[in-house]
XYZ file of C-alpha atoms in Angstrom:
779
model
C 92.827 95.433 183.388
C 90.536 94.509 186.289
C 87.280 96.266 187.006
C 86.881 96.771 190.719
C 83.574 96.244 192.464
C 83.645 99.915 193.453
C 81.508 99.888 196.564
C 80.725 103.447 197.651
C 82.429 104.784 200.735
C 80.232 106.616 203.249
C 81.060 108.669 206.307
C 84.628 109.430 205.170
C 85.935 112.993 205.198
C 86.576 114.529 201.789
C 89.997 115.751 200.805
C 88.765 119.359 201.041
C 87.687 118.882 204.636
C 91.003 117.304 205.504
C 93.012 120.259 204.218
C 94.654 122.329 206.953
C 94.236 122.307 210.774
C 90.736 122.652 212.115
C 89.910 125.638 214.312
C 86.934 126.051 216.615
C 83.956 127.479 214.776
C 83.693 130.424 217.148
C 87.125 131.703 216.221
C 86.007 132.473 212.639
C 83.395 134.992 211.586
C 80.962 134.426 208.710
C 83.013 136.563 206.328
C 86.153 134.638 207.216
C 84.316 131.362 206.670
C 83.142 132.545 203.270
C 86.645 133.595 202.252
C 88.061 130.308 203.536
C 85.461 128.333 201.587
C 86.210 130.216 198.384
C 89.928 129.798 198.937
C 89.492 126.057 199.477
C 87.444 125.841 196.324
C 90.053 127.691 194.295
C 92.859 125.660 195.825
C 91.388 122.323 194.882
C 90.286 123.509 191.428
C 86.971 121.634 191.614
C 83.708 121.830 193.520
C 82.981 119.734 196.538
C 81.358 116.373 195.792
C 79.380 114.033 198.043
C 81.422 111.570 200.050
C 79.979 108.596 198.178
C 81.349 109.991 194.892
C 84.972 110.351 196.054
C 86.151 106.888 194.841
C 84.356 107.448 191.561
C 85.863 110.909 191.134
C 89.398 109.632 191.729
C 89.023 107.007 189.009
C 87.316 109.388 186.584
C 90.041 112.029 187.102
C 92.699 109.546 185.970
C 91.107 109.366 182.524
C 89.527 112.836 182.287
C 91.418 115.401 184.403
C 89.175 118.275 183.221
C 85.870 116.518 183.911
C 82.893 118.541 185.116
C 82.518 117.183 188.647
C 79.670 119.522 189.433
C 77.548 117.773 186.803
C 78.365 114.402 188.368
C 77.476 115.698 191.823
C 74.097 117.016 190.615
C 73.317 113.712 188.904
C 74.205 111.746 192.035
C 72.081 113.930 194.309
C 69.089 113.569 191.970
C 69.537 109.787 191.699
C 69.970 109.401 195.451
C 66.876 111.467 196.182
C 64.833 109.608 193.549
C 65.837 106.129 194.781
C 65.677 107.016 198.484
C 63.852 104.324 200.399
C 64.242 101.694 197.694
C 66.149 98.483 198.444
C 67.812 95.871 196.278
C 67.167 92.155 196.806
C 70.442 92.029 198.713
C 69.024 94.496 201.233
C 71.374 97.324 200.223
C 70.094 100.820 199.399
C 69.221 100.953 195.713
C 71.596 103.866 195.063
C 74.491 101.423 195.473
C 73.558 99.906 192.096
C 73.829 103.040 189.885
C 76.977 103.989 191.816
C 78.557 100.584 191.117
C 77.542 100.697 187.435
C 79.027 104.174 187.114
C 82.247 103.010 188.785
C 82.563 100.226 186.185
C 82.180 102.767 183.397
C 84.658 105.141 185.047
C 87.225 102.332 185.222
C 86.661 101.692 181.531
C 87.435 105.366 180.858
C 83.951 106.509 179.814
C 83.252 110.224 179.514
C 81.390 112.422 181.969
C 78.168 112.396 179.948
C 78.115 108.599 180.033
C 78.676 108.588 183.790
C 75.873 111.094 184.360
C 73.491 108.949 182.300
C 74.646 105.877 184.224
C 73.845 107.474 187.579
C 70.351 108.258 186.293
C 69.796 105.132 184.171
C 67.147 103.587 186.477
C 65.395 106.750 187.616
C 62.858 106.945 184.787
C 62.148 103.214 185.024
C 61.886 102.828 188.815
C 61.017 106.278 190.232
C 58.633 109.152 189.641
C 61.251 111.093 187.659
C 60.260 111.648 184.026
C 62.401 111.696 180.923
C 61.454 115.317 180.288
C 62.799 116.264 183.716
C 66.080 114.467 182.978
C 66.366 116.301 179.669
C 65.582 119.655 181.258
C 68.201 119.169 183.964
C 71.012 117.501 182.002
C 70.334 117.985 178.308
C 68.951 115.887 175.446
C 72.105 113.769 175.129
C 71.787 112.383 178.670
C 68.048 111.959 178.220
C 68.618 109.911 175.044
C 71.037 107.588 176.825
C 68.702 107.132 179.791
C 65.767 106.448 177.499
C 67.833 103.925 175.515
C 68.479 101.700 178.539
C 65.022 102.069 180.088
C 63.070 98.813 179.981
C 59.641 98.580 178.454
C 56.750 97.837 180.778
C 55.432 94.265 180.939
C 51.979 95.752 181.397
C 52.172 97.079 177.833
C 54.145 94.298 176.116
C 53.557 91.202 178.243
C 55.877 88.299 177.470
C 57.402 90.251 174.572
C 58.723 92.988 176.866
C 62.262 91.614 177.064
C 62.610 91.103 173.307
C 61.134 94.516 172.542
C 63.377 96.131 175.160
C 66.452 94.714 173.442
C 65.126 95.835 170.072
C 64.678 99.340 171.477
C 68.199 99.330 172.914
C 69.716 98.135 169.640
C 67.946 100.847 167.675
C 69.157 103.447 170.167
C 72.654 101.954 170.008
C 72.592 102.495 166.250
C 72.603 106.235 166.915
C 74.784 106.193 170.047
C 76.831 103.137 170.984
C 77.067 104.349 174.603
C 73.526 103.034 175.178
C 74.780 99.458 174.923
C 77.927 100.249 176.927
C 75.768 101.415 179.849
C 73.559 98.347 179.498
C 76.588 96.032 179.613
C 77.924 97.713 182.747
C 74.454 97.480 184.282
C 74.297 93.755 183.518
C 77.801 93.178 184.913
C 76.858 94.582 188.310
C 73.615 92.618 188.306
C 75.576 89.452 187.536
C 77.970 90.216 190.395
C 75.000 90.156 192.765
C 73.066 87.378 191.024
C 73.398 85.116 194.077
C 70.585 87.107 195.701
C 68.140 86.073 192.960
C 65.991 82.938 192.914
C 67.669 79.923 191.260
C 65.267 79.952 188.305
C 65.876 83.656 187.762
C 69.621 83.131 187.967
C 69.511 80.571 185.157
C 67.238 82.719 182.993
C 69.352 85.855 183.401
C 72.598 83.937 182.857
C 71.313 82.416 179.603
C 70.233 85.792 178.224
C 73.627 87.182 179.204
C 75.367 84.275 177.479
C 73.305 84.424 174.296
C 72.992 88.180 173.770
C 75.028 90.443 176.022
C 78.358 88.603 175.971
C 78.352 88.514 172.139
C 77.495 92.219 172.126
C 80.388 92.940 174.500
C 82.642 90.968 172.153
C 81.463 92.931 169.132
C 82.015 96.226 170.939
C 85.521 95.054 171.857
C 85.106 95.487 175.640
C 87.176 92.437 176.549
C 87.569 93.087 180.278
C 83.826 93.294 180.708
C 83.199 90.282 178.465
C 85.694 88.109 180.374
C 84.085 88.782 183.756
C 80.596 88.196 182.388
C 81.742 84.875 180.925
C 83.168 83.716 184.238
C 80.028 84.595 186.196
C 77.780 82.899 183.616
C 80.065 79.851 183.710
C 79.802 79.712 187.499
C 76.016 80.098 187.357
C 75.199 77.561 184.656
C 78.011 75.049 185.239
C 79.005 75.365 188.901
C 80.828 72.019 189.132
C 83.018 72.588 186.084
C 83.674 76.145 187.235
C 84.762 74.887 190.667
C 87.185 72.388 189.127
C 88.699 74.977 186.789
C 88.911 77.560 189.555
C 90.659 75.052 191.811
C 93.271 74.436 189.107
C 93.846 78.190 188.781
C 94.164 78.620 192.549
C 96.620 75.747 192.779
C 98.728 77.174 189.970
C 98.724 80.647 191.530
C 100.046 79.174 194.777
C 103.093 77.665 193.070
C 106.175 79.537 191.832
C 106.033 80.365 188.144
C 108.981 78.469 186.695
C 108.059 78.963 183.045
C 106.254 82.118 181.944
C 107.851 84.640 184.327
C 111.471 83.555 183.550
C 110.684 83.584 179.812
C 109.195 87.081 180.149
C 112.382 88.332 181.805
C 114.520 86.668 179.134
C 112.485 88.198 176.329
C 112.612 91.631 177.965
C 116.423 91.457 178.129
C 116.596 90.314 174.511
C 114.447 93.218 173.357
C 116.417 95.726 175.449
C 119.649 94.560 173.810
C 118.161 95.161 170.378
C 116.957 98.648 171.328
C 113.208 97.912 171.392
C 111.435 99.584 174.306
C 108.794 97.156 175.542
C 106.912 96.045 178.632
C 106.765 92.256 178.857
C 104.268 90.807 181.324
C 102.527 87.519 181.993
C 98.827 87.775 181.209
C 96.867 85.139 183.177
C 93.888 83.527 181.517
C 90.465 83.997 183.018
C 88.432 80.980 184.032
C 86.463 80.397 180.814
C 89.552 80.884 178.666
C 91.450 78.289 180.695
C 88.476 75.925 180.549
C 88.491 76.113 176.738
C 92.197 75.335 176.626
C 91.705 72.366 178.947
C 88.919 71.038 176.709
C 91.267 71.179 173.729
C 93.938 69.414 175.753
C 91.545 66.667 176.756
C 90.395 66.175 173.161
C 93.946 65.899 171.764
C 95.809 62.710 172.745
C 99.381 63.085 173.972
C 102.449 61.109 172.864
C 101.264 58.133 174.919
C 97.813 58.216 173.266
C 96.062 59.440 176.413
C 94.294 62.783 176.871
C 96.678 65.546 177.909
C 96.456 67.267 181.256
C 96.985 70.991 181.879
C 100.444 72.387 181.130
C 102.089 75.354 182.906
C 101.886 77.415 179.703
C 98.111 76.925 179.576
C 97.522 79.275 182.504
C 98.713 82.425 180.779
C 100.253 84.158 177.803
C 102.970 86.735 177.365
C 101.898 90.276 176.557
C 104.438 92.593 174.936
C 103.423 96.269 174.795
C 105.533 98.580 172.616
C 105.393 102.186 171.481
C 105.048 102.086 167.686
C 103.505 99.810 165.078
C 106.917 99.075 163.606
C 108.099 97.877 167.020
C 105.446 95.130 166.911
C 107.130 93.578 163.907
C 110.583 94.107 165.431
C 109.473 92.092 168.471
C 108.052 89.442 166.165
C 111.370 89.213 164.357
C 113.269 88.687 167.587
C 110.809 86.041 168.754
C 111.015 84.067 165.524
C 114.793 84.437 165.347
C 115.633 83.342 168.878
C 112.921 80.707 169.330
C 111.155 78.273 167.029
C 107.796 79.620 165.801
C 104.911 77.217 165.367
C 103.582 77.130 161.793
C 99.980 78.253 161.521
C 99.957 80.050 164.879
C 100.929 83.495 163.552
C 98.061 85.948 163.039
C 98.460 89.578 162.031
C 95.590 91.638 163.398
C 97.662 94.824 163.192
C 97.567 95.111 159.416
C 94.062 93.570 159.296
C 92.160 94.487 162.500
C 89.275 92.322 163.649
C 85.699 93.516 163.257
C 85.640 94.748 166.878
C 88.671 97.085 166.538
C 91.058 94.500 168.027
C 94.686 94.817 166.901
C 97.602 92.618 167.956
C 100.175 90.223 166.609
C 99.613 86.638 167.771
C 102.320 84.018 167.644
C 103.463 80.924 169.493
C 107.049 79.770 169.998
C 108.548 76.545 171.287
C 111.051 76.825 174.132
C 114.071 74.590 174.594
C 112.088 71.932 176.486
C 109.421 71.751 173.805
C 106.895 73.817 175.775
C 104.802 76.108 173.592
C 104.185 79.676 174.790
C 101.693 82.072 173.204
C 102.769 85.703 172.801
C 100.681 88.800 172.071
C 102.363 91.951 170.729
C 100.627 95.336 170.528
C 101.164 99.049 171.058
C 99.869 100.917 174.100
C 97.011 102.386 172.080
C 96.139 98.945 170.718
C 96.177 97.576 174.250
C 93.768 100.256 175.436
C 91.387 99.534 172.550
C 91.748 95.772 173.018
C 90.697 96.098 176.660
C 87.868 98.628 176.458
C 86.868 98.619 172.771
C 84.594 101.443 171.668
C 84.908 103.114 175.067
C 88.557 103.857 174.300
C 87.483 105.824 171.218
C 85.779 108.447 173.353
C 82.311 109.918 173.104
C 80.932 110.179 169.554
C 80.991 113.633 168.024
C 77.714 115.485 167.524
C 76.014 114.973 164.188
C 77.662 117.163 161.547
C 80.853 117.693 163.505
C 84.142 117.223 161.689
C 86.000 114.257 163.135
C 89.712 113.632 162.940
C 90.131 110.110 161.620
C 92.327 107.857 163.685
C 94.067 105.360 161.423
C 94.158 102.823 164.239
C 90.417 102.792 164.821
C 89.417 101.527 161.347
C 85.700 101.887 162.073
C 82.932 104.262 162.998
C 82.492 103.933 166.788
C 78.970 105.322 166.583
C 77.782 102.542 164.277
C 80.010 99.503 163.720
C 79.389 97.542 160.536
C 77.869 94.522 162.276
C 75.409 96.793 164.073
C 74.311 98.468 160.856
C 73.564 95.080 159.319
C 71.670 93.979 162.424
C 69.543 97.127 162.392
C 68.671 96.560 158.732
C 67.109 93.144 159.206
C 65.452 93.812 162.579
C 63.022 96.158 160.850
C 61.789 93.222 158.771
C 60.882 91.061 161.794
C 58.004 92.731 163.644
C 57.167 89.552 165.542
C 59.008 89.639 168.915
C 59.603 85.884 169.031
C 60.996 85.866 165.497
C 63.177 88.855 166.325
C 64.533 87.208 169.462
C 65.318 83.955 167.649
C 66.969 85.835 164.802
C 68.980 87.997 167.206
C 70.372 85.062 169.177
C 71.123 83.191 165.949
C 72.910 86.205 164.460
C 74.994 86.665 167.602
C 75.701 82.944 167.992
C 78.910 83.078 165.962
C 81.703 83.899 168.352
C 83.808 85.451 165.623
C 83.608 87.160 162.254
C 85.664 86.830 159.105
C 86.975 89.341 156.600
C 86.520 88.721 152.878
C 87.949 90.978 150.178
C 86.269 91.361 146.803
C 88.327 91.460 143.627
C 87.404 95.132 143.323
C 89.041 95.831 146.700
C 85.960 96.119 148.923
C 86.228 94.604 152.405
C 83.303 92.555 153.682
C 82.779 91.622 157.332
C 80.788 88.401 157.698
C 80.003 86.061 160.539
C 81.980 82.835 160.624
C 80.282 80.160 158.516
C 78.847 82.638 155.997
C 78.533 81.511 152.388
C 78.777 83.164 148.989
C 75.031 83.849 149.188
C 75.544 85.914 152.348
C 78.384 87.853 150.717
C 76.255 88.612 147.660
C 73.454 90.098 149.779
C 75.932 92.016 151.906
C 76.966 93.829 148.714
C 73.353 94.897 148.274
C 69.958 93.311 147.919
C 69.880 93.846 144.147
C 73.306 92.250 143.818
C 72.081 89.278 145.801
C 68.962 88.871 143.661
C 71.035 88.944 140.451
C 73.752 86.636 141.773
C 74.302 83.578 139.560
C 77.663 82.378 140.857
C 80.864 83.243 142.646
C 84.585 82.945 142.242
C 86.633 82.372 145.376
C 90.415 82.737 145.196
C 90.239 82.613 141.402
C 88.140 79.445 141.122
C 84.474 79.089 140.239
C 82.628 77.717 143.208
C 79.112 76.888 144.341
C 76.971 79.506 146.053
C 76.826 77.235 149.092
C 80.605 77.445 149.585
C 81.531 78.515 153.122
C 83.910 81.462 153.048
C 87.104 81.561 155.070
C 88.888 84.497 156.644
C 90.968 86.295 154.009
C 89.256 84.800 150.927
C 89.310 86.763 147.658
C 85.782 86.851 146.282
C 84.053 87.844 143.063
C 80.261 87.760 142.970
C 79.004 86.974 139.458
C 75.681 88.544 138.550
C 73.404 88.389 135.538
C 72.982 91.546 133.555
C 69.875 93.611 134.184
C 67.313 92.509 131.555
C 65.344 95.032 129.544
C 62.077 94.955 127.637
C 59.191 92.578 128.299
C 58.731 88.835 128.345
C 55.672 86.721 127.634
C 54.305 84.485 130.390
C 51.183 82.440 130.877
C 49.690 85.563 132.470
C 50.596 87.745 129.516
C 53.500 90.175 128.916
C 55.390 91.569 131.904
C 58.573 93.616 132.366
C 61.784 91.640 132.229
C 63.507 91.205 135.586
C 66.419 89.186 137.030
C 65.882 85.494 137.607
C 66.076 86.051 141.346
C 67.020 83.642 144.131
C 65.897 80.038 144.206
C 64.222 78.530 147.294
C 67.283 76.323 147.763
C 69.308 79.429 148.629
C 67.629 79.580 152.032
C 69.565 76.456 153.012
C 72.830 78.265 152.185
C 72.066 81.617 153.854
C 73.664 81.975 157.287
C 72.946 85.663 157.926
C 69.508 86.921 158.816
C 69.694 89.778 156.304
C 70.211 87.348 153.412
C 67.435 85.036 154.587
C 64.930 87.866 154.903
C 65.799 89.248 151.456
C 65.395 85.817 149.842
C 62.109 85.129 151.648
C 60.779 88.538 150.622
C 61.668 87.901 146.958
C 60.060 84.458 146.963
C 56.905 85.856 148.547
C 56.680 88.617 145.923
C 57.483 86.269 143.019
C 55.433 83.066 143.325
C 56.605 80.219 141.160
C 55.287 80.425 137.630
C 56.123 78.624 134.434
C 57.558 80.978 131.803
C 56.157 80.773 128.325
C 59.050 79.802 126.089
C 58.753 80.223 122.375
C 60.984 77.920 120.367
C 60.075 79.466 117.059
C 61.476 82.677 115.581
C 60.664 86.035 117.030
C 58.619 88.642 115.214
C 60.258 89.832 112.034
C 62.646 86.854 111.811
C 62.493 84.301 109.034
C 61.011 80.970 110.058
C 62.912 77.731 109.543
C 61.441 75.235 107.095
C 58.234 73.825 108.543
C 58.653 70.460 106.786
C 61.021 68.746 104.497
C 60.228 68.961 100.810
C 60.488 66.004 98.519
C 62.116 67.943 95.706
C 65.605 66.811 94.803
C 68.321 69.113 96.101
C 71.933 69.329 94.983
C 74.336 67.437 97.261
C 75.985 69.717 99.821
C 79.435 68.186 99.228
C 81.158 66.992 96.075
C 83.557 64.027 96.345
C 86.591 64.106 94.071
C 86.633 61.070 91.808
C 83.194 59.874 92.913
C 80.564 61.960 91.198
C 77.055 61.277 92.406
C 78.188 59.327 95.474
C 75.715 59.647 98.378
C 77.049 61.937 101.118
C 76.335 61.813 104.858
C 77.333 64.726 107.084
C 78.645 63.266 110.352
C 76.457 63.962 113.380
C 79.427 63.901 115.754
C 80.903 67.150 114.445
C 78.001 68.533 112.337
C 80.049 70.189 109.571
C 78.626 73.254 107.825
C 80.181 75.586 105.280
C 82.858 76.916 105.381
C 84.331 74.220 107.695
C 87.312 72.320 106.334
C 86.060 68.784 105.749
C 87.359 65.366 104.722
C 85.482 62.259 103.521
C 85.769 58.563 104.354
C 84.111 55.698 102.447
C 81.483 53.758 104.395
C 79.145 50.865 103.593
C 76.845 51.103 100.609
C 79.237 53.261 98.606
C 78.385 56.360 100.621
C 80.897 58.908 101.931
C 80.931 60.150 105.548
C 82.004 63.794 105.759
C 83.748 64.944 108.956
C 85.333 68.198 109.944
C 89.087 68.131 109.657
C 90.549 67.050 112.992
C 87.382 65.292 114.181
C 88.483 62.428 116.448
C 85.878 60.104 114.889
C 87.285 60.710 111.415
C 90.828 60.185 112.683
C 89.777 56.828 114.126
C 88.354 55.816 110.733
C 91.638 56.709 109.057
C 93.558 54.727 111.688
C 91.276 51.777 110.922
C 92.409 51.827 107.268
C 89.743 53.960 105.657
C 91.055 56.090 102.827
C 90.735 59.840 103.029
C 88.707 61.323 100.191
C 89.000 64.894 99.023
C 85.688 66.689 99.356
C 84.565 70.279 98.987
C 81.367 72.204 99.575
C 78.955 72.748 96.692
C 77.998 76.456 96.378
C 74.320 75.633 95.853
C 74.211 72.376 97.792
C 71.750 71.939 100.649
C 71.572 68.940 102.985
C 68.288 67.028 102.973
C 67.806 67.769 106.660
C 68.926 71.369 106.372
C 72.125 72.856 107.783
C 72.169 71.212 111.172
C 74.816 72.077 113.725
C 75.392 71.100 117.342
C 76.348 73.801 119.852
C 77.354 73.453 123.457
C 76.859 76.259 126.017
C 78.832 76.216 129.269
C 77.061 78.329 131.871
C 76.666 79.116 135.549
C 73.523 77.379 136.706
C 70.584 79.637 137.547
C 66.798 79.622 137.332
C 65.253 80.171 133.854
C 68.534 79.527 132.073
C 66.942 76.972 129.722
C 64.112 79.361 128.868
C 66.508 82.230 128.156
C 68.772 80.086 125.978
C 65.961 78.674 123.858
C 64.462 82.138 123.491
C 67.824 83.532 122.347
C 68.173 80.757 119.756
C 64.674 81.182 118.365
C 65.121 84.961 118.243
C 67.849 84.387 115.626
C 65.361 82.585 113.380
C 66.867 79.190 114.158
C 64.827 76.071 114.850
C 65.796 73.711 117.668
C 65.902 70.064 116.614
C 66.984 68.626 119.990
C 68.302 69.798 123.321
C 70.173 68.097 126.135
C 70.842 69.488 129.622
C 73.371 67.637 131.723
C 72.995 67.501 135.508
C 74.686 70.524 137.138
C 78.191 69.986 138.478
C 78.158 72.224 141.564
C 77.876 75.675 140.009
C 78.258 74.898 136.297
C 75.843 73.341 133.816
C 76.223 72.231 130.182
C 73.486 72.655 127.534
C 73.820 70.964 124.139
C 71.543 71.995 121.268
C 71.184 70.664 117.726
C 69.718 73.419 115.598
C 68.739 73.857 111.967
C 70.205 76.989 110.416
C 68.377 78.975 107.735
C 71.809 79.400 106.117
C 75.377 78.574 107.223
C 76.311 82.244 107.567
C 73.884 82.514 110.519
C 76.130 80.403 112.772
C 78.502 83.140 114.115
C 75.575 85.444 114.964
C 73.786 82.575 116.711
C 76.819 81.764 118.856
C 77.217 85.396 119.820
C 73.533 85.587 120.782
C 73.892 82.519 123.021
C 76.975 84.036 124.636
C 75.041 87.176 125.541
C 72.656 85.192 127.753
C 73.428 85.954 131.404
C 75.546 83.232 132.935
C 76.915 81.753 129.701
C 80.685 81.974 129.573
C 81.581 79.570 126.729
C 79.955 78.474 123.466
C 81.584 75.766 121.336
C 80.900 73.137 118.697
C 81.506 69.703 120.205
C 83.171 66.805 118.444
C 83.271 63.116 119.228
C 85.643 62.423 122.141
C 89.028 60.941 121.386
C 88.845 57.364 122.714
C 92.485 56.609 122.123
C 92.248 54.924 118.726
C 89.144 52.825 119.335
C 87.357 51.586 116.260
C 84.596 53.894 115.033
C 81.191 52.342 115.679
C 79.642 50.937 112.514
C 82.238 52.910 110.582
C 79.537 55.139 109.176
C 80.427 58.495 110.642
C 77.258 58.568 112.704
C 79.000 58.865 116.045
C 76.525 59.469 118.872
C 78.990 59.149 121.739
C 79.102 61.535 124.668
C 80.105 65.198 124.631
C 83.627 66.032 123.735
C 85.807 69.096 123.871
C 85.124 72.291 122.022
C 86.790 72.735 118.642
C 86.731 75.495 116.062
C 83.996 78.113 116.010
C 84.372 78.313 119.801
C 83.426 81.632 121.292
C 84.531 82.422 124.831
C 83.915 85.743 126.416
C 82.418 87.891 129.053
C 78.674 87.727 129.480
C 78.245 88.532 133.147
C 78.636 91.592 135.309
C 80.410 90.935 138.578
C 82.509 92.345 141.381
C 85.855 91.513 139.878
C 87.997 91.682 136.794
C 86.836 89.120 134.194
C 84.591 86.121 133.821
C 85.747 82.549 133.205
C 87.185 81.796 129.847
C 88.578 85.059 128.561
C 88.395 85.976 124.866
C 89.542 83.463 122.338
C 89.543 85.383 119.111
C 87.395 85.485 115.995
C 85.090 82.688 115.047
C 85.925 80.015 112.496
């Protein structure tokens, strides 16, 4: 689809005046003239319109046969009278600008209300006409659209006028997307006549168009308007490269098409033979699109190792337009059956439309000579939406009206998802410079991705977004409580960049209750919240603002961590007594032999244990299956039968080592130690290993008041937000290596979990289950 310049025609007779043979005025009386006028009016079915509106009316009638032309005529007469005497920099009467803008919108298929607002869009800004007068003459809807595109005065806002004007337009677009559609058409006509501006102004306007308006046109899906804006900006900012690319296009257009046109005819015949009704055409690339292809060609070396030059297939693609959705896949089947498809080039935007309503099947096939041709397949409705975006959806219904959902639209045309997110964060940036920087940064991504949560929710994110951005898109509270993520079934770091089509689960800590003690006294418990490092991972402005707001409201403070028991819990022994205690383990055949409980596996009743003789006549007691004990047996140490004494107590108390596997988050250490002490258990030592991406490992040696307290302690640790596995480590199996010193005091690194392991679900998240699953009862 090509948008014509639409210059108004003046001095031409209207179709009503051309009807019939003219007769001298004196031959008709006044009554006859009146009857003839009424007859002409009834014959044409519409009122007479000014000559300058005739081209516009013809185009508008093609899309809206029942349009109210009288309303258009009134709007034109008011605009023409208001702008009378004003000139553009080109020297043309100013009314040519609103007429040209309205013609662009008419060619896009915009409704009558939009065209009326377009004719009047500069009257309030540049003439004596007031917004109240526009509303009184044409209604509040037209007045709202005119007000939305009216610039703010530099007298009031100074250098911030442009940024604040765009903010105002975006807010208005949030309620009616037609505001931005009119603005885009207005900018397109201004860019068409940009040659009349000063060079410095040309560069400034072209950069704003490139950074803000072209991305907005892309997000609204108005591809025909976006393509022309891109070409004009390219010609303005990079005239030499534009001239070279344009010369290539002109040279190709002057040669016979020996590739794409014959292939289009061949494909059309193939589809006709299979009974698929389709229109197959060659769709030429516009200048910027071709330039991008040529850059890729130059960057990729050819078979001879040199950069590749342009190929005939680079200048266009095949467009196949069918009637039904099912026909799209029928065409795809024929293409992939008769020609060789290129792996990785197939994209299905029919089943999963893009964020800007775009739907098509994309594929690329290799012809007999090895030439690769790109093919687009879509229905007629998809083609209309792909060309004109939200304009093809028609005017939004009044608030409260019942709308018939169109399954093909897949969005709310009045407020697309990306626009809602943009409007949310713009309220948090009152500074115009900060708003402008944030706006250009948010629009910088030339595409968006779709991520699906494990609960089935679809998230639209800008390309390059991370798990942090996805968490805050689900809600600010979800983002604050986020402690990890799972992407495509695997735990991953919060900094992981998401890809289109990823399956995501956001893991969150449970909402804490009660109060906690800090250096400032007791305060209500609250989620750990984001860490400052998250700002480096946030790509969306909404996530950054939410994190910055949290950090500002929660200055860093050291939590008061109590390692002793909580109120009402028994305290562990404060010191070791010198009284003689019965041995915890009895050794068969060796009464009174000194016993040492191995530190590698920290056995406690009722663990199954086995003894091994060590130096000095003592016996080292290991849990059955401990790798350290198995190495001692392999070294020739005899196994001794041992059993727990009912009243026996180790000299150092019932010590046990526990390992907690968790998702790393702030205050995890404080919460774990608090949970341990709340069970009346003293902490002898603690070790925190450096985090491995998302996960962290804490190892604690604790002193139990009694062995029966172990299962409850492990369950309490597992309830801490972020902890997904609690186990009792043993010495690692070193493949039969000799046990150091042979005394059962193995201090080697962490091993794998053994018995008493508890795995379970301790986090709330957008998905099905947390890592680990449930492993059964303890012991």
